[in-house]
Amino acid sequence: PLLRAGFSATRALRTVVVAEAMGIAVMEAVDVAVILSIPGAVDAHFTDGFFWFGMAVALAAGYIAALPVNYLMIRAGYRHQH
């Protein structure tokens, strides 16, 4: 889509890497850190409610942590422009 919007291949790759990867990296790092910090969450079985509780908490924390990163990327001009 970025190439069809007139981006050069270099600019499209840079936009995707910076805009997407930064937010995803922060979200995943926080997600893993939270899961590891909840005692027993790593060992919980897929069918245990505690597994899903840990996943929900970690996902929420990752989402919240990625919001400012994504906001700063947009403010810096790294966004999908058409």
PDB file of C-alpha atoms in Angstrom, residues 8-70:
ATOM      1  CA  SER A   8       9.889   4.956  -2.596  1.00  0.00           C
ATOM      2  CA  ALA A   9      10.897   1.437  -1.542  1.00  0.00           C
ATOM      3  CA  THR A  10      13.429   2.859   0.914  1.00  0.00           C
ATOM      4  CA  ARG A  11      10.959   5.285   2.474  1.00  0.00           C
ATOM      5  CA  ALA A  12       8.259   2.603   2.685  1.00  0.00           C
ATOM      6  CA  LEU A  13      10.617   0.185   4.425  1.00  0.00           C
ATOM      7  CA  ARG A  14      11.814   2.868   6.821  1.00  0.00           C
ATOM      8  CA  THR A  15       8.254   3.901   7.651  1.00  0.00           C
ATOM      9  CA  VAL A  16       7.159   0.333   8.329  1.00  0.00           C
ATOM     10  CA  VAL A  17      10.208  -0.565  10.403  1.00  0.00           C
ATOM     11  CA  VAL A  18      10.145   2.556  12.516  1.00  0.00           C
ATOM     12  CA  ALA A  19       6.386   3.005  12.896  1.00  0.00           C
ATOM     13  CA  GLU A  20       5.431  -0.617  13.403  1.00  0.00           C
ATOM     14  CA  ALA A  21       8.475  -2.266  14.908  1.00  0.00           C
ATOM     15  CA  MET A  22       9.056   0.279  17.653  1.00  0.00           C
ATOM     16  CA  GLY A  23       5.526   0.002  19.040  1.00  0.00           C
ATOM     17  CA  ILE A  24       5.496  -3.778  18.708  1.00  0.00           C
ATOM     18  CA  ALA A  25       8.916  -4.133  20.352  1.00  0.00           C
ATOM     19  CA  VAL A  26       7.870  -2.058  23.356  1.00  0.00           C
ATOM     20  CA  MET A  27       4.549  -3.895  23.642  1.00  0.00           C
ATOM     21  CA  GLU A  28       6.215  -7.322  23.506  1.00  0.00           C
ATOM     22  CA  ALA A  29       8.983  -6.388  25.947  1.00  0.00           C
ATOM     23  CA  VAL A  30       6.477  -5.157  28.525  1.00  0.00           C
ATOM     24  CA  ASP A  31       4.207  -8.143  27.880  1.00  0.00           C
ATOM     25  CA  VAL A  32       7.022 -10.619  28.550  1.00  0.00           C
ATOM     26  CA  ALA A  33       8.276  -8.681  31.590  1.00  0.00           C
ATOM     27  CA  VAL A  34       4.805  -8.683  33.133  1.00  0.00           C
ATOM     28  CA  ILE A  35       4.237 -12.396  32.477  1.00  0.00           C
ATOM     29  CA  LEU A  36       7.615 -13.194  34.053  1.00  0.00           C
ATOM     30  CA  SER A  37       6.846 -11.008  37.063  1.00  0.00           C
ATOM     31  CA  ILE A  38       3.588 -12.827  37.928  1.00  0.00           C
ATOM     32  CA  PRO A  39       4.566 -15.841  40.035  1.00  0.00           C
ATOM     33  CA  GLY A  40       3.350 -19.051  38.417  1.00  0.00           C
ATOM     34  CA  ALA A  41       2.060 -17.454  35.227  1.00  0.00           C
ATOM     35  CA  VAL A  42       4.733 -19.046  33.063  1.00  0.00           C
ATOM     36  CA  ASP A  43       3.928 -22.512  34.416  1.00  0.00           C
ATOM     37  CA  ALA A  44       0.141 -22.168  34.175  1.00  0.00           C
ATOM     38  CA  HIS A  45      -1.578 -24.510  31.748  1.00  0.00           C
ATOM     39  CA  PHE A  46      -3.601 -23.261  28.789  1.00  0.00           C
ATOM     40  CA  THR A  47      -6.810 -24.495  30.437  1.00  0.00           C
ATOM     41  CA  ASP A  48      -6.138 -22.714  33.759  1.00  0.00           C
ATOM     42  CA  GLY A  49      -7.918 -19.464  34.480  1.00  0.00           C
ATOM     43  CA  PHE A  50      -4.671 -18.146  35.941  1.00  0.00           C
ATOM     44  CA  PHE A  51      -3.034 -18.488  32.513  1.00  0.00           C
ATOM     45  CA  TRP A  52      -5.695 -16.280  30.972  1.00  0.00           C
ATOM     46  CA  PHE A  53      -5.532 -13.803  33.857  1.00  0.00           C
ATOM     47  CA  GLY A  54      -1.773 -13.446  33.364  1.00  0.00           C
ATOM     48  CA  MET A  55      -2.192 -13.057  29.616  1.00  0.00           C
ATOM     49  CA  ALA A  56      -4.879 -10.377  30.052  1.00  0.00           C
ATOM     50  CA  VAL A  57      -2.772  -8.387  32.512  1.00  0.00           C
ATOM     51  CA  ALA A  58       0.333  -8.650  30.330  1.00  0.00           C
ATOM     52  CA  LEU A  59      -1.550  -7.693  27.175  1.00  0.00           C
ATOM     53  CA  ALA A  60      -3.128  -4.674  28.851  1.00  0.00           C
ATOM     54  CA  ALA A  61       0.256  -3.545  30.196  1.00  0.00           C
ATOM     55  CA  GLY A  62       1.860  -3.960  26.781  1.00  0.00           C
ATOM     56  CA  TYR A  63      -0.900  -1.978  25.103  1.00  0.00           C
ATOM     57  CA  ILE A  64      -0.617   0.851  27.612  1.00  0.00           C
ATOM     58  CA  ALA A  65       3.185   0.922  27.275  1.00  0.00           C
ATOM     59  CA  ALA A  66       3.000   1.073  23.467  1.00  0.00           C
ATOM     60  CA  LEU A  67       0.560   3.997  23.348  1.00  0.00           C
ATOM     61  CA  PRO A  68       3.121   6.738  24.082  1.00  0.00           C
ATOM     62  CA  VAL A  69       5.603   5.167  21.657  1.00  0.00           C
ATOM     63  CA  ASN A  70       3.028   5.139  18.869  1.00  0.00           C
TER      64      ASN A  70
END
